[in-house]
Amino acid sequence: MPEADNTPAQHSSPILPQLIILTLFWFGLQLVASWVKPDFSHVSQYISEINATGTQAAGVLGWVGFIPLGMIAAGLLLTVRPHIRVKGVSQFGWSLLFFYPLAYIGSALAPCDTGCPVDGSSSQAIHNGIAVISYFGFALGTLLLALTPKTTWPVRAAFVLLAFIVALGFLLMTSPELAEIRGAVQRYVEVAQLIVFWLLLWLKDSQANGGQTTGAQHE
């Protein structure tokens, strides 16, 4: 019978290059924001405030930053699907990860107001709605990935922990009491989301090759 492979694939191309591009693009966006907007605070401001209405370079950073990042993440998820052994409920979990690119593309098309208030313009209302469903949807998807067949318990535990971090992190960063550090909390949450993408390597079927089996190993 074929044996499960719970180690990251050695031949993960084109998955690994896309993971690297996604990670570097995310970090690059943070650096560009600091360069374009010297007064921007990664500690007290949400990432979406990079593209807040009425601020410097508003709109431009959405189109050259948020939308490309969302497209890279969506492309990665589509590329990785034939290579991972998700099935049933865990496949549904994989599909919920598309809330990540939705959040970034939504932040470009429905930018927040300055300060990203709870109440504001119609664009702010749409923005808030997308944020809620995106973070909790992603957290649920991460949790369901823990149910992927033939997965080791350390990997399952990692998915459960990351799901908890994303959901709790969203509640903390939207708490008025933590407004002064909400940006920092969000960055930790986003790093947790990036780790979820990297953990998909541990769900890769060693027999998959572009969605085709290369031959089973028999006992």
CSV table of C-alpha atoms in Angstrom, one decimal:
chain,number,residue,atom,x,y,z
A,1,MET,CA,0.0,0.0,0.0
A,2,PRO,CA,1.2,3.6,-0.6
A,3,GLU,CA,2.6,5.3,2.4
A,4,ALA,CA,1.7,8.8,3.5
A,5,ASP,CA,4.4,11.4,3.1
A,6,ASN,CA,4.1,14.1,5.9
A,7,THR,CA,7.3,15.9,5.1
A,8,PRO,CA,7.5,19.0,2.8
A,9,ALA,CA,8.0,17.9,-0.8
A,10,GLN,CA,11.5,18.1,-2.2
A,11,HIS,CA,10.2,18.8,-5.7
A,12,SER,CA,7.6,21.4,-4.8
A,13,SER,CA,8.0,23.6,-7.9
A,14,PRO,CA,6.0,25.7,-8.9
A,15,ILE,CA,4.5,25.8,-5.4
A,16,LEU,CA,7.7,26.8,-3.5
A,17,PRO,CA,8.6,29.8,-5.8
A,18,GLN,CA,5.0,31.1,-5.5
A,19,LEU,CA,5.2,30.8,-1.7
A,20,ILE,CA,8.5,32.8,-1.7
A,21,ILE,CA,7.0,35.5,-4.0
A,22,LEU,CA,3.9,35.8,-1.8
A,23,THR,CA,5.9,36.2,1.3
A,24,LEU,CA,8.4,38.7,-0.1
A,25,PHE,CA,5.6,40.7,-1.7
A,26,TRP,CA,3.8,41.0,1.6
A,27,PHE,CA,7.0,42.1,3.4
A,28,GLY,CA,7.8,44.4,0.5
A,29,LEU,CA,4.4,46.1,0.8
A,30,GLN,CA,5.1,46.9,4.4
A,31,LEU,CA,8.4,48.5,3.5
A,32,VAL,CA,6.9,50.5,0.6
A,33,ALA,CA,4.3,51.8,2.9
A,34,SER,CA,6.9,53.1,5.2
A,35,TRP,CA,8.8,54.7,2.3
A,36,VAL,CA,5.8,56.3,0.6
A,37,LYS,CA,4.1,57.3,3.8
A,38,PRO,CA,6.7,58.3,6.4
A,39,ASP,CA,4.1,59.0,9.0
A,40,PHE,CA,2.5,55.6,8.6
A,41,SER,CA,2.7,53.4,11.7
A,42,HIS,CA,2.8,49.6,11.5
A,43,VAL,CA,2.1,49.5,15.2
A,44,SER,CA,-1.1,51.5,15.4
A,45,GLN,CA,-2.5,51.4,11.9
A,46,TYR,CA,-4.1,48.6,9.9
A,47,ILE,CA,-2.5,47.4,6.7
A,48,SER,CA,-5.6,48.6,4.8
A,49,GLU,CA,-4.9,52.1,5.9
A,50,ILE,CA,-2.0,52.1,3.4
A,51,ASN,CA,-4.8,52.6,0.9
A,52,ALA,CA,-7.1,54.7,3.0
A,53,THR,CA,-9.3,57.2,1.2
A,54,GLY,CA,-7.8,60.7,1.2
A,55,THR,CA,-4.3,59.7,2.2
A,56,GLN,CA,-1.1,60.0,0.2
A,57,ALA,CA,-1.0,57.7,-2.8
A,58,ALA,CA,-4.4,56.4,-2.0
A,59,GLY,CA,-5.7,54.2,-4.8
A,60,VAL,CA,-2.3,53.7,-6.4
A,61,LEU,CA,-1.1,51.4,-3.6
A,62,GLY,CA,-4.3,49.5,-3.8
A,63,TRP,CA,-3.9,48.7,-7.5
A,64,VAL,CA,-0.1,48.1,-7.4
A,65,GLY,CA,0.0,46.5,-4.0
A,66,PHE,CA,-3.2,45.0,-2.7
A,67,ILE,CA,-4.6,43.6,-6.0
A,68,PRO,CA,-1.3,42.0,-7.1
A,69,LEU,CA,-0.9,40.5,-3.7
A,70,GLY,CA,-4.4,39.0,-3.8
A,71,MET,CA,-3.8,37.6,-7.3
A,72,ILE,CA,-0.5,36.0,-6.2
A,73,ALA,CA,-2.3,34.3,-3.2
A,74,ALA,CA,-5.2,33.2,-5.4
A,75,GLY,CA,-2.8,31.8,-8.0
A,76,LEU,CA,-0.9,29.9,-5.3
A,77,LEU,CA,-4.0,28.3,-4.0
A,78,LEU,CA,-5.1,27.2,-7.5
A,79,THR,CA,-1.6,25.9,-8.2
A,80,VAL,CA,-1.3,23.9,-5.0
A,81,ARG,CA,-4.7,22.2,-5.2
A,82,PRO,CA,-3.7,19.3,-7.5
A,83,HIS,CA,-0.6,18.6,-5.3
A,84,ILE,CA,-2.2,18.3,-1.9
A,85,ARG,CA,-4.3,15.5,-0.5
A,86,VAL,CA,-7.3,17.5,0.8
A,87,LYS,CA,-10.6,15.7,0.5
A,88,GLY,CA,-14.2,16.4,1.7
A,89,VAL,CA,-14.2,18.8,4.6
A,90,SER,CA,-10.5,19.6,4.3
A,91,GLN,CA,-11.0,20.5,0.6
A,92,PHE,CA,-13.7,22.9,1.8
A,93,GLY,CA,-11.1,24.3,4.2
A,94,TRP,CA,-8.7,24.8,1.3
A,95,SER,CA,-11.4,26.8,-0.6
A,96,LEU,CA,-12.0,29.0,2.5
A,97,LEU,CA,-8.4,30.2,2.2
A,98,PHE,CA,-9.5,32.2,-0.8
A,99,PHE,CA,-10.8,34.7,1.7
A,100,TYR,CA,-7.2,35.9,2.1
A,101,PRO,CA,-6.9,37.2,-1.5
A,102,LEU,CA,-10.5,38.4,-1.3
A,103,ALA,CA,-9.6,40.6,1.7
A,104,TYR,CA,-6.7,42.3,-0.2
A,105,ILE,CA,-8.6,42.8,-3.4
A,106,GLY,CA,-11.6,44.0,-1.4
A,107,SER,CA,-9.4,46.5,0.4
A,108,ALA,CA,-8.4,47.9,-3.0
A,109,LEU,CA,-11.9,48.1,-4.5
A,110,ALA,CA,-13.6,49.2,-1.2
A,111,PRO,CA,-10.9,51.2,0.6
A,112,CYS,CA,-11.4,52.2,4.2
A,113,ASP,CA,-11.8,55.8,5.4
A,114,THR,CA,-8.9,57.5,7.1
A,115,GLY,CA,-8.4,55.9,10.5
A,116,CYS,CA,-10.5,52.9,9.4
A,117,PRO,CA,-13.4,53.7,11.8
A,118,VAL,CA,-16.3,51.3,12.7
A,119,ASP,CA,-18.8,53.7,11.2
A,120,GLY,CA,-18.1,55.7,8.0
A,121,SER,CA,-18.8,55.8,4.3
A,122,SER,CA,-20.5,53.1,2.3
A,123,SER,CA,-17.0,52.0,1.2
A,124,GLN,CA,-16.0,51.7,4.8
A,125,ALA,CA,-19.1,49.6,5.6
A,126,ILE,CA,-18.3,47.2,2.7
A,127,HIS,CA,-14.7,47.1,3.8
A,128,ASN,CA,-15.6,46.2,7.4
A,129,GLY,CA,-17.9,43.4,6.2
A,130,ILE,CA,-15.2,41.9,4.0
A,131,ALA,CA,-12.8,42.0,6.9
A,132,VAL,CA,-15.1,40.1,9.2
A,133,ILE,CA,-16.0,37.3,6.8
A,134,SER,CA,-12.4,37.1,5.5
A,135,TYR,CA,-10.6,36.6,8.8
A,136,PHE,CA,-13.1,34.3,10.3
A,137,GLY,CA,-13.6,32.4,7.1
A,138,PHE,CA,-9.8,32.0,6.8
A,139,ALA,CA,-9.6,30.8,10.4
A,140,LEU,CA,-12.3,28.2,9.7
A,141,GLY,CA,-10.6,27.0,6.6
A,142,THR,CA,-7.3,26.6,8.5
A,143,LEU,CA,-9.1,24.6,11.2
A,144,LEU,CA,-10.7,22.3,8.6
A,145,LEU,CA,-7.3,21.7,7.0
A,146,ALA,CA,-6.3,19.9,10.2
A,147,LEU,CA,-8.7,17.2,9.1
A,148,THR,CA,-6.7,16.5,5.9
A,149,PRO,CA,-6.2,12.7,5.5
A,150,LYS,CA,-2.8,11.1,6.3
A,151,THR,CA,-1.5,14.1,8.2
A,152,THR,CA,0.7,13.9,11.3
A,153,TRP,CA,-0.6,15.2,14.6
A,154,PRO,CA,2.1,18.0,14.8
A,155,VAL,CA,0.8,19.4,11.5
A,156,ARG,CA,-2.8,19.0,12.6
A,157,ALA,CA,-2.0,20.8,15.9
A,158,ALA,CA,-0.2,23.6,14.0
A,159,PHE,CA,-3.3,24.2,11.8
A,160,VAL,CA,-5.5,24.3,14.9
A,161,LEU,CA,-3.2,26.7,16.7
A,162,LEU,CA,-2.9,29.0,13.7
A,163,ALA,CA,-6.7,29.0,13.3
A,164,PHE,CA,-7.0,30.1,16.9
A,165,ILE,CA,-4.4,32.9,16.4
A,166,VAL,CA,-6.2,34.3,13.4
A,167,ALA,CA,-9.6,34.3,15.0
A,168,LEU,CA,-8.5,35.7,18.3
A,169,GLY,CA,-6.1,38.1,16.7
A,170,PHE,CA,-8.9,39.7,14.7
A,171,LEU,CA,-11.0,40.1,17.9
A,172,LEU,CA,-8.0,41.7,19.7
A,173,MET,CA,-7.0,44.1,16.9
A,174,THR,CA,-10.6,45.4,16.6
A,175,SER,CA,-10.9,46.0,20.4
A,176,PRO,CA,-11.0,49.7,21.2
A,177,GLU,CA,-8.8,49.0,24.3
A,178,LEU,CA,-6.0,47.9,22.0
A,179,ALA,CA,-6.3,50.6,19.4
A,180,GLU,CA,-2.8,51.8,20.0
A,181,ILE,CA,-1.3,48.5,19.0
A,182,ARG,CA,-3.9,47.2,16.6
A,183,GLY,CA,-1.5,47.4,13.6
A,184,ALA,CA,1.1,45.3,15.4
A,185,VAL,CA,-1.5,42.7,16.3
A,186,GLN,CA,-2.7,42.5,12.7
A,187,ARG,CA,0.8,42.0,11.5
A,188,TYR,CA,1.2,39.0,13.8
A,189,VAL,CA,-2.1,37.6,12.5
A,190,GLU,CA,-1.0,38.1,8.9
A,191,VAL,CA,2.3,36.3,9.6
A,192,ALA,CA,0.2,33.4,10.9
A,193,GLN,CA,-1.8,33.4,7.7
A,194,LEU,CA,1.4,33.2,5.7
A,195,ILE,CA,2.5,30.3,7.8
A,196,VAL,CA,-0.7,28.5,6.9
A,197,PHE,CA,0.2,28.9,3.2
A,198,TRP,CA,3.7,27.4,3.9
A,199,LEU,CA,2.2,24.5,5.8
A,200,LEU,CA,0.4,23.4,2.7
A,201,LEU,CA,3.7,21.9,1.7
A,202,TRP,CA,3.2,19.4,4.5
A,203,LEU,CA,-0.1,18.3,2.9
A,204,LYS,CA,1.5,17.6,-0.5
A,205,ASP,CA,1.0,14.1,-1.8
A,206,SER,CA,4.5,12.7,-2.6
A,207,GLN,CA,2.9,10.8,-5.5
A,208,ALA,CA,1.4,13.9,-7.1
A,209,ASN,CA,3.0,15.3,-10.2
A,210,GLY,CA,0.8,18.1,-11.6
A,211,GLY,CA,-2.2,16.2,-10.3
A,212,GLN,CA,-1.1,12.8,-11.8
A,213,THR,CA,0.3,9.9,-9.9
A,214,THR,CA,3.8,8.8,-10.6
A,215,GLY,CA,3.3,5.3,-9.3
A,216,ALA,CA,2.5,3.8,-6.0
A,217,GLN,CA,5.0,2.3,-3.6
A,218,HIS,CA,3.9,-1.2,-2.6
A,219,GLU,CA,4.8,-3.0,0.5
